[in-house]
C-alpha positions as MATLAB code, in Angstrom:
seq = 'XXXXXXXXXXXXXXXXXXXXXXXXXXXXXXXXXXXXXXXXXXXXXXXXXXXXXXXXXXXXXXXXXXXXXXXXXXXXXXXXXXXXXXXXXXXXXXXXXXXXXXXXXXXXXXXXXXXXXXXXXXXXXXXXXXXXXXXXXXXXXXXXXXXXXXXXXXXXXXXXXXXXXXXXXXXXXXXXXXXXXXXXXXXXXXXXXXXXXXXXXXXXXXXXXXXXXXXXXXXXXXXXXXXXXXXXXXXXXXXXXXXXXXXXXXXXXXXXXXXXXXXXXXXXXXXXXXXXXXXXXXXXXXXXXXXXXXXXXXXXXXXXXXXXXXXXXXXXXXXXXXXXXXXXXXXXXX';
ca = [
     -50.311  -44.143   52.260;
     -48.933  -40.778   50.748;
     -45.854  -42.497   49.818;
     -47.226  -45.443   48.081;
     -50.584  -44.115   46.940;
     -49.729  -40.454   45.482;
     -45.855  -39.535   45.771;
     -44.447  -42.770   44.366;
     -46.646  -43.343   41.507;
     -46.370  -39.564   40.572;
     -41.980  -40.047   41.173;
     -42.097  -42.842   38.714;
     -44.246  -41.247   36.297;
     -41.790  -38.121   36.149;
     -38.498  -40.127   35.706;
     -40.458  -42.466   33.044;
     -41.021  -39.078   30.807;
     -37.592  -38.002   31.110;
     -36.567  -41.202   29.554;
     -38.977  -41.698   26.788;
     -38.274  -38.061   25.809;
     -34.668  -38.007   26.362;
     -34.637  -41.173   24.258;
     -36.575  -39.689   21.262;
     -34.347  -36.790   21.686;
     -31.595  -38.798   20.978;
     -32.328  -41.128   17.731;
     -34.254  -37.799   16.054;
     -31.762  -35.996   15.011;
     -30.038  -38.999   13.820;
     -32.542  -39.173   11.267;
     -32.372  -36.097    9.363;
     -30.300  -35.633    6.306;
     -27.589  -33.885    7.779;
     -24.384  -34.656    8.265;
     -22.360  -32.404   11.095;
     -18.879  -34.224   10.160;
     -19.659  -33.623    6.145;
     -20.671  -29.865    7.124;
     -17.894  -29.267    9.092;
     -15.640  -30.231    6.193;
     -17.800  -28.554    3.290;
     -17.724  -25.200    5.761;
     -13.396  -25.728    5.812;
     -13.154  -26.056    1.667;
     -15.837  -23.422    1.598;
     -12.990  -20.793    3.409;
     -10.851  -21.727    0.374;
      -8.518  -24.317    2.792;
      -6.714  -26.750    0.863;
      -7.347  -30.239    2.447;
      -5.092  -33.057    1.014;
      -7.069  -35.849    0.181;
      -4.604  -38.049    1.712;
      -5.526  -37.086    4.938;
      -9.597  -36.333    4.400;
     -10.227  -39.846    5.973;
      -7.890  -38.785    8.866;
     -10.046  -35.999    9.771;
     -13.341  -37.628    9.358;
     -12.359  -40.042   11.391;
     -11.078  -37.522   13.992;
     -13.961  -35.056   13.860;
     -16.404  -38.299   14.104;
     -14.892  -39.279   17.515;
     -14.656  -35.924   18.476;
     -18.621  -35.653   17.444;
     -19.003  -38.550   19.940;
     -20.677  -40.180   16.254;
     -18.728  -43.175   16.383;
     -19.855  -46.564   16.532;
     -23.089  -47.481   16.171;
     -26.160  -45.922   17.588;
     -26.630  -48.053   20.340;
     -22.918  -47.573   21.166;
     -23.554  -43.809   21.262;
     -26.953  -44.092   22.659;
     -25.024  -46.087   25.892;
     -22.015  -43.725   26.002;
     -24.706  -40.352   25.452;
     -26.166  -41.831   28.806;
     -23.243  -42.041   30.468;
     -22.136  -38.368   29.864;
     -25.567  -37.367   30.557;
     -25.300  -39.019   34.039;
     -21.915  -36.467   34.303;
     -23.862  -33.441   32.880;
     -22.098  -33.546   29.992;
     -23.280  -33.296   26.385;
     -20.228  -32.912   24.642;
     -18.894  -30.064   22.131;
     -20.957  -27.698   20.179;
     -20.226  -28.949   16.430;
     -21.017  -25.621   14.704;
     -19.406  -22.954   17.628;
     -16.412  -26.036   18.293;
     -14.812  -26.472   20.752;
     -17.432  -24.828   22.746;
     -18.537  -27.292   25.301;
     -23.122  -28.124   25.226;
     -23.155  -27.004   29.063;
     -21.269  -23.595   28.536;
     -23.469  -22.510   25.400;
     -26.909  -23.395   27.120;
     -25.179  -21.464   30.653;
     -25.413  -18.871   28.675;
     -28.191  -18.494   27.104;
     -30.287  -19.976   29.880;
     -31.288  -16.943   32.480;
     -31.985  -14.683   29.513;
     -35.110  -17.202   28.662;
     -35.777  -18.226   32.272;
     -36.232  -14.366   32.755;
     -38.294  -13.852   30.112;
     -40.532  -17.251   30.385;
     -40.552  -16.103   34.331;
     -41.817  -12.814   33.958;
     -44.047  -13.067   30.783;
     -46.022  -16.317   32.415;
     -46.648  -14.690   35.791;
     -47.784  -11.592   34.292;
     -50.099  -13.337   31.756;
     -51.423  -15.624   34.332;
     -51.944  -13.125   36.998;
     -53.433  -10.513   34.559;
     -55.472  -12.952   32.729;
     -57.411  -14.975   36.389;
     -57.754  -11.506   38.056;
     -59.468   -9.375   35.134;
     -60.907  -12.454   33.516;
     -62.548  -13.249   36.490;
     -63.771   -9.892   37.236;
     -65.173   -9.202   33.131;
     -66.803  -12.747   34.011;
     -68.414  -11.261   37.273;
     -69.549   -8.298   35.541;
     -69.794   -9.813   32.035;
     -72.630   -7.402   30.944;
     -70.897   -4.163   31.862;
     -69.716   -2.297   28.414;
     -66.091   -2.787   29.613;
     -66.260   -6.168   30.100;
     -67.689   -6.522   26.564;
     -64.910   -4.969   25.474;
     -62.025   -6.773   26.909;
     -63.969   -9.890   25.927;
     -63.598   -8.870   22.206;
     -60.366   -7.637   22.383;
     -59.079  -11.162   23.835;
     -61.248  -13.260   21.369;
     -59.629  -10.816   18.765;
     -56.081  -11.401   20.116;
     -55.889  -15.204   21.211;
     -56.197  -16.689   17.653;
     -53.298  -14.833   16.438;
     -49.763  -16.787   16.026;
     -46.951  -16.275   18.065;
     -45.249  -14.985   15.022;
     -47.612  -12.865   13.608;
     -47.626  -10.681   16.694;
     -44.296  -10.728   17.386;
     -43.441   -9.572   13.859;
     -46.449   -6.632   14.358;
     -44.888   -5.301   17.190;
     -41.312   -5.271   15.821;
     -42.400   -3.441   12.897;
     -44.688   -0.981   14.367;
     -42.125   -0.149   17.521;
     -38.891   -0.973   16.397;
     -39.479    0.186   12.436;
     -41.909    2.647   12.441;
     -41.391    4.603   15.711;
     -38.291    3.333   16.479;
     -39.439    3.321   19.978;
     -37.684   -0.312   21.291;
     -34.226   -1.986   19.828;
     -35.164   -4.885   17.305;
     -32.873   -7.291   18.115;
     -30.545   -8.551   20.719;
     -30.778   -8.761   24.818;
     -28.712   -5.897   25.486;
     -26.653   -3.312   23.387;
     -23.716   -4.765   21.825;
     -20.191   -4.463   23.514;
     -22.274   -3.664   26.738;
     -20.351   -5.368   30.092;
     -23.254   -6.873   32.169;
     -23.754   -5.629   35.633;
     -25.957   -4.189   38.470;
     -26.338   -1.055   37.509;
     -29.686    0.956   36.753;
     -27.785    2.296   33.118;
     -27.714   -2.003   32.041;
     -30.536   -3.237   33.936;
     -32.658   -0.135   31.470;
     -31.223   -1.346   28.296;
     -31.638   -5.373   29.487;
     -35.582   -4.301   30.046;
     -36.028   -1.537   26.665;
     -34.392   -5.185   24.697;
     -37.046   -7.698   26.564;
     -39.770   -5.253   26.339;
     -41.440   -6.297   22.594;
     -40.741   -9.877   23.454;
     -42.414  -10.046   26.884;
     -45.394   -8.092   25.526;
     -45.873  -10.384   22.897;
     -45.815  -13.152   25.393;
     -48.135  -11.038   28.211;
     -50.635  -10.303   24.963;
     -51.502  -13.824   23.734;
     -51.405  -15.838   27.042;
     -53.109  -13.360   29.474;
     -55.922  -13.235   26.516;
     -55.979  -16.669   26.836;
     -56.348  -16.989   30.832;
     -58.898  -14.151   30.510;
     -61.532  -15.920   28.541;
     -60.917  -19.025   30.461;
     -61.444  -17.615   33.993;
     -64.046  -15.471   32.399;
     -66.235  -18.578   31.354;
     -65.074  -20.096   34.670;
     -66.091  -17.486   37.081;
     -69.399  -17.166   34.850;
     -70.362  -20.617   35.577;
     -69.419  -20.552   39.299;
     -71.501  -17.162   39.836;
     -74.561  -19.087   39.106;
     -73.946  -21.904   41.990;
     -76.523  -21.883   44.777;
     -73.632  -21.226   47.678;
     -73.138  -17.601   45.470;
     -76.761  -17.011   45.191;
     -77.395  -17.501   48.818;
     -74.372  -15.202   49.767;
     -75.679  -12.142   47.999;
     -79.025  -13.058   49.295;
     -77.305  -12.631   52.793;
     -75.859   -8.954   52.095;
     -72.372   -9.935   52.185;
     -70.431   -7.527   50.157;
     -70.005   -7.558   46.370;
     -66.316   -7.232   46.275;
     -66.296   -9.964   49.100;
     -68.171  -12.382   47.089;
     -66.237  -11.897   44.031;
     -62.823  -12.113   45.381;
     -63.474  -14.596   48.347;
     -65.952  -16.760   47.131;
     -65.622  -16.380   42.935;
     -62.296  -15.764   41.664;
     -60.869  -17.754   44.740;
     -62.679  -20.957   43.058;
     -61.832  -20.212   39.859;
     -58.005  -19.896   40.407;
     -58.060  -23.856   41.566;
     -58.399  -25.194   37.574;
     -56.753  -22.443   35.821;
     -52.939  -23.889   38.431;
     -54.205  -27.446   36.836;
     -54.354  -25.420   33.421;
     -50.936  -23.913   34.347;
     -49.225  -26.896   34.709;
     -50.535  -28.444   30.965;
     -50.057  -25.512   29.094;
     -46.048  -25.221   29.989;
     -45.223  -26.810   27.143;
     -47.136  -24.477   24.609;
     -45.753  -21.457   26.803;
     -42.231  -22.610   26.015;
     -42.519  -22.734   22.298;
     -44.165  -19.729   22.501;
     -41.080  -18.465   24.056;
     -38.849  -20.314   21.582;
     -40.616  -18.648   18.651;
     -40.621  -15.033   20.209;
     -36.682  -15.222   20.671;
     -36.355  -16.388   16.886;
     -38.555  -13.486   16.106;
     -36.692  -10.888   18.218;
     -33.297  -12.603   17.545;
     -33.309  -13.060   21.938;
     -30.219  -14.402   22.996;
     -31.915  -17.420   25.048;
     -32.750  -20.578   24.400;
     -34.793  -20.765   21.381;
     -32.785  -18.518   19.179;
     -29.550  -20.949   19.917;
     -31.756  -24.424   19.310;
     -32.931  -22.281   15.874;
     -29.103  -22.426   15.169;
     -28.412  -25.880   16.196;
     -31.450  -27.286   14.331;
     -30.099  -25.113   11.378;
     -26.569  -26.103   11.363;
     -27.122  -29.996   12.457;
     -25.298  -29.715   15.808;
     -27.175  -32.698   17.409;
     -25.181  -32.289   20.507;
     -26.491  -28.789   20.940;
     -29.948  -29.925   19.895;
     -29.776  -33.032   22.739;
     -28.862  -30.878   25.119;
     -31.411  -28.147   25.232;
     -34.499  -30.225   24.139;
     -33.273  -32.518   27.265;
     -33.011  -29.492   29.451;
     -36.526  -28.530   28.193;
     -38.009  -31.846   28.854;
     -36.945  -32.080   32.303;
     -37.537  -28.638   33.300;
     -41.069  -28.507   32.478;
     -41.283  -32.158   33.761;
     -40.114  -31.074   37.256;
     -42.488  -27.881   36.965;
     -45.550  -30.633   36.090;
     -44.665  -32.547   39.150;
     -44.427  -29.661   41.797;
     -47.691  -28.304   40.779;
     -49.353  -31.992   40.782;
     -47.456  -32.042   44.003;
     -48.584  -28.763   45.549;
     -51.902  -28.656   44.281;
     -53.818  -30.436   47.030;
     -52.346  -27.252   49.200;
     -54.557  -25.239   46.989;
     -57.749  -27.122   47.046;
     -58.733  -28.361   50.441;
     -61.172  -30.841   48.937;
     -58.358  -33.285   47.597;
     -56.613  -35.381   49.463;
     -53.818  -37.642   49.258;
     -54.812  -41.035   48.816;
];
């Protein structure tokens, strides 16, 4: 019954989204304007290189097969899936020959640490004081974290991230404005990099922490508001059971069960967030290397990472669709 009834359906569903998206991904990027094969040409006169025009149909030609661009699109649709099945998503056209894989290698933990940190922060911060303000929502410092959040949550992405770069990296000069670590710096374990990896993440991550734990605040502030007035709460304070019992054990506990569903939807929005923040902070992760793909027309580049994207937060979907029932004993797998 588990297999047929939940897992299955739920297995099919995931590998269906990877395709549709993975599919869009593809044919996208073939519609804009750009040309990387007439770029890549424009860039080489640009640098004052003489190119016979005998041989400017040579190189097209070359750079076009090179580009995997040959053909027509189903062709290249067809032979994109069979690289893909290989994990392999060709050359970079802007930073050639650089292979897809090796770029995105490298740019990957720096975002994965920052989307890793910045969402369990938020989320923890946001369920465990949200839900207390909501217990105590007429206490004066309730109030005030209430108004601070409903001040804070509207506010873009941007708009904060630029506000914190200019206040500590312009005016007190208190954070670097740029970067992941200081330049010509040789990664390693020590306390000396690991400092100057977390004084580069800092305005970034607090950007991130600011506008997602206001958001889980008000949410498992309305949430735990609503389940404080159930009859099972009432008839536990009626019984003496301690006040810190009731709110932990019996409130917050409840409340955490919609805000993992609420997790799981709003991966998507935390990810642009994150893609936005690096752009801001010029981060070396993910988002600041798609801004220079999108830029520069490298649809391999762009392919890859918006692929990587789709099935990572696919995958994340399913495991908490997956797990959730562990969470809240009254589901069951049917």
């Amino acid at each position: 019954m588990f297999l047929r009834n939940y897992l299955i359906p739920r297995l099919l569903q995931y590998f269906l989204v990877i395709f549709l998206g993975i599919t869009i991904v593809f044919f996208i990027p073939r519609l804009a304007p750009t040309n990387p094969v007439e770029r890549t040409i424009a860039e080489i006169r640009s640098r004052g290189t003489y190119l016979d025009p005998n041989h400017i149909q040579a190189m097209v030609d070359a750079l076009t097969e090179m580009y995997g661009l040959s053909g027509s699109w189903l062709e290249q649709y067809k032979d994109f899936w069979v690289r893909l099945s290989k994990g392999d998503f060709g050359v970079s056209f802007f930073q050639f020959p650089a292979p897809v894989m090796d770029l995105i290698k490298q740019a990957l933990p720096w975002t994965v640490g920052l989307l890793l940190t910045t969402t369990v922060l938020s989320w923890l911060f946001g369920n465990i004081v949200g839900g207390m303000a909501g217990y105590a929502h007429n206490r004066g410092w309730s109030k005030i974290l209430d108004f601070l959040a409903m001040f804070i949550r509207p506010i873009p992405y941007y708009v904060v991230a630029l506000g914190l770069l200019i206040l500590f990296g312009y005016v007190y000069r208190l954070f670097p404005i740029a970067g992941g670590a200081t330049i010509g710096a040789l990664p390693s374990f020590t306390w000396v990099y690991i400092k100057d990896v977390l004084r580069h993440a800092f305005l970034p991550a607090l950007s991130m922490v600011m506008l997602g734990g206001a958001s889980w605040f008000q949410t498992s502030k309305l949430i735990v508001q609503n389940i404080k007035a159930e009859d099972f709460v009432q008839y536990a304070q009626l019984g003496g059971i301690k006040e810190s019992r009731i709110m932990f054990r019996y409130i917050i506990r409840n409340a955490m069960l919609p805000q993992v569903t609420n997790l799981a939807l709003s991966l998507g929005q935390i990810l642009s967030g994150a893609l936005i923040t690096e752009i801001a902070f010029s981060y070396p992760g993910i988002g600041h290397l798609l801004y220079s793909a999108i830029t520069t027309g490298d649809y391999n580049l762009i392919m890859g990472i918006i692929s990587m994207s789709i099935v990572a937060i696919t995958t994340l979907v399913l495991i908490v669709d997956l797990i959730y029932p562990l969470f809240d004993p009254r589901i069951r797998y049917k």
